[in-house]
CSV table of C-alpha atoms and ligand atoms in Angstrom, one decimal:
chain,number,residue,atom,x,y,z
A,1,MET,CA,103.0,77.2,109.1
A,2,THR,CA,104.1,79.8,106.8
A,3,GLN,CA,106.6,82.3,108.3
A,4,PRO,CA,105.1,85.5,108.7
A,5,LEU,CA,105.8,88.5,106.1
A,6,HIS,CA,107.4,91.3,106.8
A,7,VAL,CA,108.2,94.2,104.5
A,8,VAL,CA,111.8,96.7,104.2
A,9,ILE,CA,110.8,99.6,102.5
A,10,LEU,CA,114.6,101.2,101.6
A,11,ALA,CA,114.2,105.1,101.1
A,12,ALA,CA,117.3,106.6,102.7
A,13,GLY,CA,118.6,107.8,99.4
A,14,GLN,CA,118.9,111.5,98.6
A,15,GLY,CA,117.6,111.5,94.9
A,16,SER,CA,119.6,114.0,93.9
A,17,ARG,CA,118.8,114.1,89.8
A,18,MET,CA,115.1,115.2,91.7
A,19,LYS,CA,116.7,118.2,91.5
A,20,SER,CA,114.4,118.8,94.8
A,21,ALA,CA,114.4,120.1,98.2
A,22,LEU,CA,111.3,116.9,99.0
A,23,PRO,CA,112.2,113.9,99.7
A,24,LYS,CA,112.7,111.6,96.7
A,25,VAL,CA,110.1,108.8,98.0
A,26,LEU,CA,107.8,112.0,99.1
A,27,HIS,CA,107.7,113.0,95.2
A,28,LYS,CA,103.7,111.4,94.1
A,29,VAL,CA,102.1,109.6,91.8
A,30,ALA,CA,98.4,109.9,91.4
A,31,GLY,CA,98.6,112.4,94.2
A,32,ARG,CA,99.5,109.8,96.5
A,33,PRO,CA,103.4,110.2,97.7
A,34,MET,CA,105.4,107.1,96.1
A,35,LEU,CA,106.3,105.9,99.4
A,36,HIS,CA,102.8,106.0,100.2
A,37,HIS,CA,102.1,103.3,96.8
A,38,VAL,CA,105.4,101.3,98.4
A,39,ILE,CA,103.2,101.1,102.1
A,40,GLY,CA,99.8,100.5,100.6
A,41,THR,CA,101.1,97.6,98.8
A,42,ALA,CA,103.2,95.8,101.4
A,43,ARG,CA,99.4,96.2,103.5
A,44,SER,CA,98.1,94.8,100.7
A,45,LEU,CA,99.8,91.7,100.8
A,46,GLY,CA,99.2,91.2,104.8
A,47,ALA,CA,102.4,92.0,106.0
A,48,THR,CA,103.1,91.3,109.5
A,49,GLY,CA,105.4,94.2,109.8
A,50,ILE,CA,106.3,97.0,107.4
A,51,HIS,CA,110.2,98.3,107.7
A,52,GLY,CA,111.2,102.1,106.5
A,53,VAL,CA,114.4,102.9,106.3
A,54,ILE,CA,115.0,106.6,105.8
A,55,GLY,CA,117.8,108.7,106.1
A,56,HIS,CA,117.5,111.7,103.7
A,57,GLY,CA,114.1,113.8,104.8
A,58,ALA,CA,113.6,111.1,107.6
A,59,ASP,CA,111.9,113.8,110.3
A,60,GLN,CA,109.4,115.0,106.9
A,61,VAL,CA,109.3,111.4,105.6
A,62,ARG,CA,108.2,110.6,109.0
A,63,GLU,CA,105.5,113.2,109.8
A,64,VAL,CA,104.1,112.9,106.1
A,65,THR,CA,103.7,109.3,106.8
A,66,PRO,CA,101.4,109.3,110.2
A,67,ALA,CA,101.2,105.5,110.2
A,68,ASP,CA,101.2,102.6,113.9
A,69,ASP,CA,102.0,100.1,111.4
A,70,ILE,CA,105.5,101.3,110.3
A,71,GLN,CA,108.6,101.1,112.1
A,72,TRP,CA,111.3,103.7,111.1
A,73,ALA,CA,114.9,102.3,111.3
A,74,LEU,CA,117.4,105.3,110.6
A,75,GLN,CA,120.5,105.1,108.2
A,76,THR,CA,122.3,108.0,108.7
A,77,GLU,CA,125.0,107.3,106.1
A,78,GLN,CA,124.0,106.3,103.0
A,79,LEU,CA,126.8,103.0,102.6
A,80,GLY,CA,124.4,100.4,100.5
A,81,THR,CA,121.3,98.7,100.0
A,82,GLY,CA,123.0,95.9,101.6
A,83,HIS,CA,123.8,98.7,105.2
A,84,ALA,CA,120.8,100.1,104.1
A,85,VAL,CA,118.5,97.1,104.7
A,86,ALA,CA,121.0,95.8,108.0
A,87,GLN,CA,119.7,98.9,109.5
A,88,ALA,CA,116.5,97.1,110.0
A,89,LEU,CA,117.4,93.5,110.9
A,90,PRO,CA,116.8,94.0,114.4
A,91,GLN,CA,113.2,94.6,113.8
A,92,LEU,CA,113.1,90.7,112.1
A,93,PRO,CA,112.1,88.3,114.1
A,94,ASP,CA,114.5,85.2,113.1
A,95,ASP,CA,111.5,83.6,111.7
A,96,ALA,CA,110.0,86.0,109.4
A,97,ARG,CA,110.4,85.9,105.6
A,98,VAL,CA,111.5,89.6,104.3
A,99,LEU,CA,110.5,91.0,100.9
A,100,ILE,CA,112.1,94.3,100.2
A,101,LEU,CA,110.8,96.6,98.2
A,102,TYR,CA,112.0,100.9,97.4
A,103,GLY,CA,110.0,103.6,98.1
A,104,ASP,CA,110.7,105.1,94.6
A,105,VAL,CA,109.4,101.8,92.9
A,106,PRO,CA,106.1,103.0,93.5
A,107,LEU,CA,104.0,100.8,90.9
A,108,THR,CA,104.2,96.9,91.4
A,109,ARG,CA,101.3,94.6,91.3
A,110,GLN,CA,100.6,93.1,94.7
A,111,ASP,CA,100.1,89.8,92.5
A,112,THR,CA,104.2,89.8,91.3
A,113,LEU,CA,105.6,90.1,94.9
A,114,ALA,CA,102.7,87.5,96.2
A,115,HIS,CA,104.0,85.7,94.6
A,116,LEU,CA,107.6,86.2,94.6
A,117,ALA,CA,107.4,86.1,98.6
A,118,ASP,CA,105.6,82.6,97.9
A,119,GLN,CA,109.4,80.9,96.7
A,120,VAL,CA,110.8,81.8,100.4
A,121,SER,CA,112.1,79.2,102.5
A,122,ASP,CA,114.7,78.1,104.6
A,123,GLN,CA,115.9,76.7,101.4
A,124,SER,CA,115.2,79.1,99.1
A,125,ILE,CA,115.6,82.5,98.3
A,126,GLY,CA,112.9,85.0,95.7
A,127,LEU,CA,114.6,87.2,93.5
A,128,LEU,CA,112.9,89.7,91.1
A,129,THR,CA,114.4,90.5,87.2
A,130,VAL,CA,113.6,91.8,84.1
A,131,ARG,CA,114.8,91.6,80.6
A,132,LEU,CA,115.0,95.2,79.2
A,133,ASP,CA,115.9,96.2,75.5
A,134,ASN,CA,118.4,98.6,76.9
A,135,PRO,CA,119.9,97.2,80.6
A,136,ASP,CA,122.2,100.1,81.4
A,137,GLY,CA,123.0,101.1,84.7
A,138,TYR,CA,121.2,97.7,85.9
A,139,GLY,CA,122.8,94.8,88.0
A,140,ARG,CA,123.1,91.9,85.5
A,141,ILE,CA,122.2,88.6,86.7
A,142,LEU,CA,124.5,86.2,86.3
A,143,ARG,CA,123.3,82.2,85.3
A,144,ASP,CA,125.5,79.0,84.7
A,145,ALA,CA,125.5,76.6,81.5
A,146,ASP,CA,122.0,75.2,83.4
A,147,ASN,CA,120.3,78.1,83.2
A,148,LYS,CA,120.5,78.7,87.0
A,149,VAL,CA,121.5,82.1,88.7
A,150,LEU,CA,124.8,82.0,90.0
A,151,ALA,CA,125.4,86.1,90.9
A,152,ILE,CA,124.5,89.6,90.3
A,153,VAL,CA,127.1,91.9,88.8
A,154,GLU,CA,126.2,95.8,88.9
A,155,GLN,CA,127.0,97.5,85.8
A,156,LYS,CA,130.2,99.4,87.3
A,157,ASP,CA,131.5,96.1,88.1
A,158,ALA,CA,130.6,94.0,85.3
A,159,SER,CA,133.2,92.5,82.5
A,160,ALA,CA,132.5,93.7,78.4
A,161,GLU,CA,130.6,89.9,78.6
A,162,GLN,CA,128.4,90.6,81.5
A,163,LEU,CA,127.1,94.3,80.3
A,164,ALA,CA,125.9,92.3,77.5
A,165,VAL,CA,123.5,90.0,79.2
A,166,ASN,CA,119.9,91.7,79.4
A,167,GLU,CA,117.8,90.2,82.3
A,168,VAL,CA,118.5,92.5,85.5
A,169,ASN,CA,118.1,93.0,88.2
A,170,THR,CA,114.9,95.0,89.9
A,171,GLY,CA,116.3,94.9,93.2
A,172,ILE,CA,113.3,93.5,94.1
A,173,LEU,CA,114.4,90.1,96.2
A,174,ALA,CA,112.0,88.1,99.0
A,175,VAL,CA,115.0,86.2,101.6
A,176,SER,CA,114.5,84.9,105.2
A,177,ALA,CA,115.7,86.8,108.5
A,178,ARG,CA,118.0,84.0,109.6
A,179,HIS,CA,119.9,84.2,106.0
A,180,LEU,CA,120.1,88.0,106.2
A,181,LYS,CA,120.9,87.9,110.0
A,182,ASP,CA,123.7,85.8,108.6
A,183,TRP,CA,124.8,87.0,105.3
A,184,LEU,CA,124.5,91.1,106.1
A,185,PRO,CA,127.2,91.0,108.4
A,186,GLN,CA,129.2,89.1,106.2
A,187,LEU,CA,128.6,92.0,103.3
A,188,SER,CA,132.2,93.1,101.8
A,189,ASN,CA,132.9,97.2,100.1
A,190,SER,CA,135.4,95.9,98.5
A,191,ASN,CA,133.7,96.7,94.9
A,192,ALA,CA,133.7,99.6,92.3
A,193,GLN,CA,131.6,101.9,95.0
A,194,GLY,CA,132.9,100.9,97.5
A,195,GLU,CA,129.5,100.2,98.8
A,196,TYR,CA,127.7,97.5,100.9
A,197,TYR,CA,125.9,95.7,98.3
A,198,LEU,CA,122.4,93.9,98.8
A,199,THR,CA,123.1,91.8,95.7
A,200,ASP,CA,125.7,89.8,96.8
A,201,VAL,CA,123.4,87.8,98.9
A,202,ILE,CA,122.6,86.0,96.3
A,203,SER,CA,126.4,84.4,95.5
A,204,MET,CA,126.1,84.1,99.0
A,205,ALA,CA,123.2,81.6,99.3
A,206,VAL,CA,124.4,80.3,96.2
A,207,GLU,CA,127.5,79.2,98.0
A,208,ARG,CA,125.5,78.0,100.6
A,209,GLY,CA,123.4,75.3,98.2
A,210,ILE,CA,120.6,77.6,98.3
A,211,GLU,CA,118.0,77.6,95.5
A,212,VAL,CA,117.6,81.5,93.8
A,213,LYS,CA,114.2,81.7,92.9
A,214,VAL,CA,113.4,84.1,89.5
A,215,ALA,CA,109.7,85.4,89.5
A,216,HIS,CA,108.9,88.1,86.7
A,217,PRO,CA,106.5,91.3,87.2
A,218,GLU,CA,104.3,91.4,84.2
A,219,THR,CA,105.6,94.6,82.6
A,220,GLU,CA,108.5,96.7,83.4
A,221,TYR,CA,106.6,99.4,84.5
A,222,GLU,CA,106.1,97.8,87.6
A,223,VAL,CA,109.8,97.9,88.5
A,224,GLN,CA,110.8,101.1,86.9
A,225,GLY,CA,112.1,103.3,89.8
A,226,VAL,CA,112.2,107.2,89.4
A,227,ASN,CA,115.4,108.7,89.5
A,228,ASN,CA,114.2,111.8,87.8
A,229,ARG,CA,111.1,113.8,86.8
A,230,LEU,CA,111.0,112.4,84.0
A,231,GLN,CA,110.6,109.1,84.9
A,232,LEU,CA,107.9,110.1,87.2
A,233,ALA,CA,106.3,111.8,84.7
A,234,GLU,CA,106.0,108.4,82.9
A,235,LEU,CA,105.2,105.9,85.5
A,236,GLU,CA,102.2,108.9,86.1
A,237,ARG,CA,100.5,108.3,82.4
A,238,TRP,CA,101.2,104.1,83.2
A,239,TYR,CA,98.7,104.7,86.3
A,240,GLN,CA,96.6,106.6,84.6
A,241,LEU,CA,96.3,104.7,81.6
A,242,ASN,CA,96.0,101.1,83.5
A,243,GLU,CA,92.9,103.8,85.5
A,244,ALA,CA,91.6,104.5,82.2
A,245,ARG,CA,91.2,101.0,81.1
A,246,ARG,CA,89.9,99.8,84.5
A,247,LEU,CA,87.0,102.7,84.0
A,248,MET,CA,86.4,101.8,80.9
A,249,THR,CA,86.5,97.9,81.4
A,250,GLU,CA,83.4,98.7,84.6
A,251,GLY,CA,81.3,100.7,82.2
A,252,ALA,CA,82.4,104.3,81.7
A,253,THR,CA,82.7,105.8,78.7
A,254,LEU,CA,85.6,108.3,78.5
A,255,ALA,CA,86.0,110.8,75.5
A,256,ASP,CA,89.6,110.5,75.7
A,257,PRO,CA,91.7,107.8,78.0
A,258,ALA,CA,94.1,109.9,78.1
A,259,ARG,CA,93.4,113.0,79.3
A,260,VAL,CA,91.0,111.7,82.8
A,261,ASP,CA,92.8,112.0,85.4
A,262,VAL,CA,92.1,109.5,88.7
A,263,ARG,CA,94.0,110.5,92.0
A,264,GLY,CA,92.5,108.3,94.8
A,265,PRO,CA,89.7,105.9,94.9
A,266,LEU,CA,87.3,106.1,91.8
A,267,THR,CA,84.1,103.7,92.4
A,268,ILE,CA,81.5,103.5,89.3
A,269,GLY,CA,78.8,102.4,88.2
A,270,GLN,CA,77.4,101.5,84.3
A,271,ASP,CA,76.9,103.9,81.4
A,272,ILE,CA,79.2,107.2,83.1
A,273,THR,CA,80.6,109.2,80.9
A,274,ILE,CA,83.6,111.1,81.4
A,275,ASP,CA,84.5,114.0,79.1
A,276,ILE,CA,88.3,115.3,78.5
A,277,ASN,CA,90.1,116.8,81.2
A,278,VAL,CA,88.9,115.5,83.4
A,279,VAL,CA,90.6,115.1,87.7
A,280,PHE,CA,89.4,113.0,90.3
A,281,GLU,CA,91.1,113.2,93.7
A,282,GLY,CA,90.6,111.6,97.1
A,283,GLU,CA,87.3,109.4,97.8
A,284,VAL,CA,85.0,109.4,94.8
A,285,THR,CA,81.9,107.9,94.1
A,286,LEU,CA,79.6,107.6,90.2
A,287,GLY,CA,76.8,106.3,90.3
A,288,ASP,CA,74.9,104.7,87.3
A,289,GLY,CA,74.6,107.1,84.3
A,290,VAL,CA,76.0,109.9,85.7
A,291,SER,CA,77.5,112.1,82.8
A,292,ILE,CA,80.8,114.8,83.4
A,293,GLY,CA,81.7,117.4,81.2
A,294,PRO,CA,85.0,119.0,80.3
A,295,ASN,CA,87.5,120.6,82.5
A,296,CYS,CA,85.9,119.6,86.1
A,297,LEU,CA,87.5,118.7,88.9
A,298,ILE,CA,85.5,116.5,91.5
A,299,ARG,CA,87.1,115.4,94.8
A,300,ASN,CA,86.8,113.3,97.7
A,301,ALA,CA,82.0,113.4,96.5
A,302,SER,CA,79.4,111.3,95.4
A,303,ILE,CA,77.4,111.8,92.8
A,304,ALA,CA,73.9,109.7,92.6
A,305,LYS,CA,72.7,108.1,89.6
A,306,GLY,CA,71.6,109.8,86.4
A,307,ALA,CA,73.6,113.2,87.6
A,308,VAL,CA,74.9,115.9,85.5
A,309,ILE,CA,77.9,117.4,85.8
A,310,GLU,CA,78.2,120.1,83.0
A,311,ALA,CA,81.8,121.7,81.7
A,312,ASN,CA,83.9,123.6,84.1
A,313,SER,CA,82.4,123.2,87.2
A,314,VAL,CA,84.3,122.4,90.6
A,315,ILE,CA,82.7,119.6,93.2
A,316,ASP,CA,84.7,118.9,96.6
A,317,GLY,CA,83.4,117.6,99.4
A,318,ALA,CA,79.7,117.2,98.3
A,319,GLN,CA,76.9,114.8,98.4
A,320,VAL,CA,75.1,115.2,94.6
A,321,GLY,CA,71.6,113.5,94.5
A,322,GLU,CA,70.2,111.7,91.8
A,323,SER,CA,69.4,113.2,88.6
A,324,ALA,CA,70.6,116.5,89.9
A,325,HIS,CA,72.1,118.9,87.2
A,326,ILE,CA,75.1,121.1,88.2
A,327,GLY,CA,76.9,123.5,86.6
A,328,PRO,CA,78.0,124.8,83.7
A,329,PHE,CA,80.9,126.8,86.2
A,330,ALA,CA,79.4,125.5,89.3
A,331,ARG,CA,81.4,125.2,92.5
A,332,LEU,CA,80.5,123.1,95.1
A,333,ARG,CA,82.3,123.1,98.5
A,334,PRO,CA,82.8,121.1,101.2
A,335,GLY,CA,79.3,120.4,103.2
A,336,THR,CA,77.5,121.0,100.0
A,337,GLU,CA,74.6,118.0,99.9
A,338,LEU,CA,72.1,118.5,96.7
A,339,ALA,CA,68.7,115.9,96.8
A,340,ARG,CA,67.7,114.3,94.0
A,341,ASN,CA,66.4,116.7,90.9
A,342,THR,CA,68.7,120.0,92.2
A,343,LYS,CA,69.9,122.1,90.2
A,344,VAL,CA,72.9,124.2,90.6
A,345,GLY,CA,74.1,126.8,87.6
A,346,ASN,CA,76.6,129.0,86.2
A,347,PHE,CA,78.9,131.0,88.7
A,348,VAL,CA,77.1,129.7,91.4
A,349,GLU,CA,79.3,129.2,94.8
A,350,THR,CA,77.9,126.6,97.9
A,351,LYS,CA,79.2,125.7,101.0
A,352,LYS,CA,77.8,123.4,104.1
A,353,ALA,CA,74.5,123.8,102.1
A,354,ILE,CA,72.1,121.3,102.3
A,355,VAL,CA,69.7,121.5,99.3
A,356,GLY,CA,66.0,119.7,99.2
A,357,GLU,CA,64.6,118.1,96.5
A,358,GLY,CA,63.4,120.0,93.2
A,359,SER,CA,65.4,123.0,94.5
A,360,LYS,CA,67.4,125.0,92.1
A,361,ILE,CA,69.9,128.0,92.1
A,362,ASN,CA,70.5,128.6,88.8
A,363,HIS,CA,72.7,131.1,88.4
A,364,LEU,CA,75.8,133.9,90.1
A,365,SER,CA,74.9,132.8,93.6
A,366,TYR,CA,76.9,132.0,96.9
A,367,VAL,CA,74.6,129.6,99.3
A,368,GLY,CA,76.7,128.9,102.4
A,369,ASP,CA,75.5,127.5,105.3
A,370,ALA,CA,72.5,127.1,104.5
A,371,GLU,CA,69.7,124.9,104.6
A,372,LEU,CA,66.6,124.8,101.7
A,373,GLY,CA,63.8,123.3,102.1
A,374,ARG,CA,61.9,121.7,98.5
A,375,ASP,CA,61.4,123.0,95.3
A,376,VAL,CA,62.9,126.6,96.5
A,377,ASN,CA,63.7,128.9,93.8
A,378,VAL,CA,66.6,131.1,94.2
A,379,GLY,CA,66.9,134.0,91.8
A,380,ALA,CA,69.9,135.2,90.0
A,381,GLY,CA,73.0,137.3,92.4
A,382,THR,CA,71.5,136.0,95.7
A,383,ILE,CA,73.6,136.0,98.3
A,384,THR,CA,73.6,134.5,102.0
A,385,CYS,CA,75.8,137.0,103.7
A,386,ASN,CA,76.9,134.4,106.4
A,387,TYR,CA,79.5,136.0,107.8
A,388,ASP,CA,80.3,138.5,109.8
A,389,GLY,CA,83.8,139.1,109.9
A,390,VAL,CA,84.3,137.1,113.0
A,391,ASN,CA,81.4,134.4,113.2
A,392,LYS,CA,79.7,132.0,110.8
A,393,PHE,CA,75.8,131.8,110.9
A,394,GLN,CA,73.1,129.8,109.3
A,395,THR,CA,69.9,130.9,106.9
A,396,ARG,CA,66.8,128.7,106.5
A,397,ILE,CA,64.6,128.7,103.8
A,398,GLY,CA,61.7,126.6,103.7
A,399,ASN,CA,60.1,124.4,101.2
A,400,GLY,CA,58.6,126.8,98.1
A,401,VAL,CA,60.4,129.8,99.2
A,402,PHE,CA,60.9,132.3,95.8
A,403,VAL,CA,63.7,134.3,96.4
A,404,GLY,CA,64.0,137.1,93.7
A,405,SER,CA,67.2,138.2,91.9
A,406,ASN,CA,70.1,140.7,94.1
A,407,SER,CA,69.0,139.3,97.2
A,408,SER,CA,71.0,139.7,100.3
A,409,LEU,CA,69.5,137.0,103.1
A,410,VAL,CA,71.8,138.8,106.1
A,411,ALA,CA,71.9,135.6,108.5
A,412,PRO,CA,71.1,134.4,110.8
A,413,VAL,CA,67.5,134.8,109.1
A,414,THR,CA,64.7,132.3,108.5
A,415,ILE,CA,62.5,133.0,105.7
A,416,ALA,CA,59.4,130.3,106.0
A,417,GLU,CA,57.6,127.9,104.0
A,418,GLY,CA,55.8,129.2,100.8
A,419,ALA,CA,57.5,133.2,101.5
A,420,THR,CA,58.3,135.7,98.4
A,421,ILE,CA,61.6,138.0,98.3
A,422,GLY,CA,61.3,140.5,96.1
A,423,ALA,CA,64.0,141.1,93.7
A,424,GLY,CA,66.9,143.2,95.3
A,425,SER,CA,65.7,143.2,98.5
A,426,THR,CA,68.2,143.3,101.7
A,427,ILE,CA,67.1,141.0,103.9
A,428,THR,CA,67.7,141.2,107.8
A,429,ARG,CA,64.4,139.9,109.4
A,430,ASP,CA,63.0,136.6,109.2
A,431,VAL,CA,59.8,136.2,107.2
A,432,GLU,CA,56.8,134.7,108.3
A,433,PRO,CA,55.1,131.5,105.8
A,434,GLU,CA,53.3,133.1,102.9
A,435,GLU,CA,54.5,136.5,103.2
A,436,LEU,CA,55.9,138.4,100.5
A,437,ALA,CA,59.3,140.5,102.3
A,438,VAL,CA,60.4,144.2,100.0
A,439,ALA,CA,63.5,145.4,101.4
A,440,ARG,CA,64.9,147.8,98.9
A,441,GLY,CA,64.4,151.9,97.8
A,442,LYS,CA,61.0,152.1,96.0
A,443,GLN,CA,61.7,154.0,92.7
A,444,ARG,CA,61.3,157.4,92.6
A,445,ASN,CA,60.6,159.0,88.5
A,446,ILE,CA,62.2,162.3,88.3
A,447,GLN,CA,61.1,164.4,85.0
A,448,ASN,CA,63.0,166.5,82.8
A,449,TRP,CA,65.9,165.5,84.3
A,450,GLN,CA,69.4,167.6,83.3
A,451,ARG,CA,72.7,165.4,82.9
A,452,PRO,CA,75.5,167.6,84.1
A,453,ARG,CA,77.0,169.3,81.3
A,454,LYS,CA,81.2,169.4,80.8
A,455,GLN,CA,82.2,172.6,81.4
B,501,UD1,C1,120.2,98.4,92.8
B,501,UD1,C2,120.5,97.2,92.9
B,501,UD1,C3,121.0,97.0,91.5
B,501,UD1,C4,119.4,97.1,90.5
B,501,UD1,C5,118.9,98.2,90.9
B,501,UD1,C6,117.9,98.4,90.3
B,501,UD1,C7,122.2,97.0,94.7
B,501,UD1,C8,124.0,97.2,94.9
B,501,UD1,N1,121.7,97.5,93.0
B,501,UD1,O1,121.0,99.7,92.5
B,501,UD1,O2,120.9,95.7,90.9
B,501,UD1,O3,119.6,97.0,89.3
B,501,UD1,O4,119.5,98.8,92.5
B,501,UD1,O5,117.3,100.1,90.5
B,501,UD1,O6,121.4,96.9,95.2
B,501,UD1,N2,119.4,103.1,99.0
B,501,UD1,C9,119.2,103.4,100.6
B,501,UD1,N3,120.4,103.3,101.5
B,501,UD1,C10,121.8,103.1,100.7
B,501,UD1,C11,121.7,102.9,99.4
B,501,UD1,C12,121.0,103.4,98.7
B,501,UD1,O7,118.3,103.9,101.3
B,501,UD1,O8,122.6,103.5,101.7
B,501,UD1,C13,118.2,103.0,98.5
B,501,UD1,C14,117.9,104.0,97.5
B,501,UD1,O9,117.4,105.0,98.1
B,501,UD1,C15,116.8,103.5,96.6
B,501,UD1,C16,117.0,102.4,96.1
B,501,UD1,O10,117.9,101.7,98.0
B,501,UD1,O11,115.7,103.5,96.8
B,501,UD1,C17,118.2,101.5,95.8
B,501,UD1,O12,119.4,102.4,95.8
B,501,UD1,P1,120.5,102.9,94.4
B,501,UD1,O13,121.5,103.8,94.9
B,501,UD1,O14,119.5,103.2,93.6
B,501,UD1,O15,121.0,101.2,93.9
B,501,UD1,P2,121.2,101.0,92.6
B,501,UD1,O16,123.1,101.9,92.0
B,501,UD1,O17,120.5,101.9,91.3
B,502,MG,MG1,118.9,103.3,91.3
């Protein structure tokens, strides 16, 4: 039987180079704290236990990471990576395989880590290394004449010869809990930084005849840590480029793969077209043939097949039906449900609005807390007055209603099927089926009107 996998995530460091009040691991990549990416990866590996070692900003980290599958361990003083892992030791069952990850290394692929974790047994440990053109700052991998790994030497402890090595320690390793419990208490901090180095477990393993099996990531980005905001931006771009590639592979045409940002799970059909500067947030689904114009923000939304979203529209918490036509400059707020063949045009805001098939709200309107039937025409400048300053009320509009331009519908109010509202009306009472309601001042024309003169 394979040993259960436990993941320890180190996240106690301050990250002073971020120059931030926010703990480093809470800075976001693709709209999610880096730490949450790492936790997500740990879950995708099927880890039996996830252990977060926190210190700087511990309360804040716990607060934005509400999860009952994480055991926290507090490292009150940052005495080194070996000391950090030791804080989680009491939480680790002896028979576990332990994979050590970092809260500020957010984008390691699941395959890379699964392969690494597979290297662990009572007789072997797994170490993730990478060759870098510029190994500056990293721990170097020392090998013997047979190319077997002997040890890791930290930059600050390395000789000139060792510094020339360009195979570096990513920091990520996998080792059995039994070994950690044996070795970590034996670490010493007599080194250049006066820290308890986790990396020293490599030479300890070698001394005890335990094999060090090395694995590599597919690309450097996978193991790139974030120390400052420049590196954060680099990882963000790499992540986004990968998302863009995925979308194109799955059947999307992107006007520019460098100008679309995906900050959450985006599911697409085929023949999607996405113009420049489109941002997706949260969970979004796009059906076949959906087209999205430039400068749109689409958050927690599902857009059914054939719908067209024109430039500068914001769609948030809404469902858009088949072949609907939205924008330009439309704003759909949470609770908007548009049926098929609906139209919501420029400078229209909707909120908690259920809109039936074929209905149109084409210009300059606010439709909130409203239910519209089929084939309703809402004229330009129509407002559902849903709020009296304290409570919200519903507006109900039946099938085939025609609302003339610049009308105020004061909720609660019902306009029944087939009714017509004269332009400029303020509707405060229900309107029965097929009625015409006109509620505006009567026009008076005064002849030979003298305008006032300047005195
Ligand atoms: C470490 C490795 C180095 C490797 C590099 C990769 C050691 C001794 N060195 O060096 O070989 O090339 O990572 O980036 O492990 N942390 C804690 N508590 C601590 C110390 C660190 O939680 O007491 C966390 C930090 O928040 C950080 C991570 O561990 O996320 C790495 O610590 P850092 O001090 O950056 O290690 P490096 O010197 O970069
Ligand atoms: Mg570091």
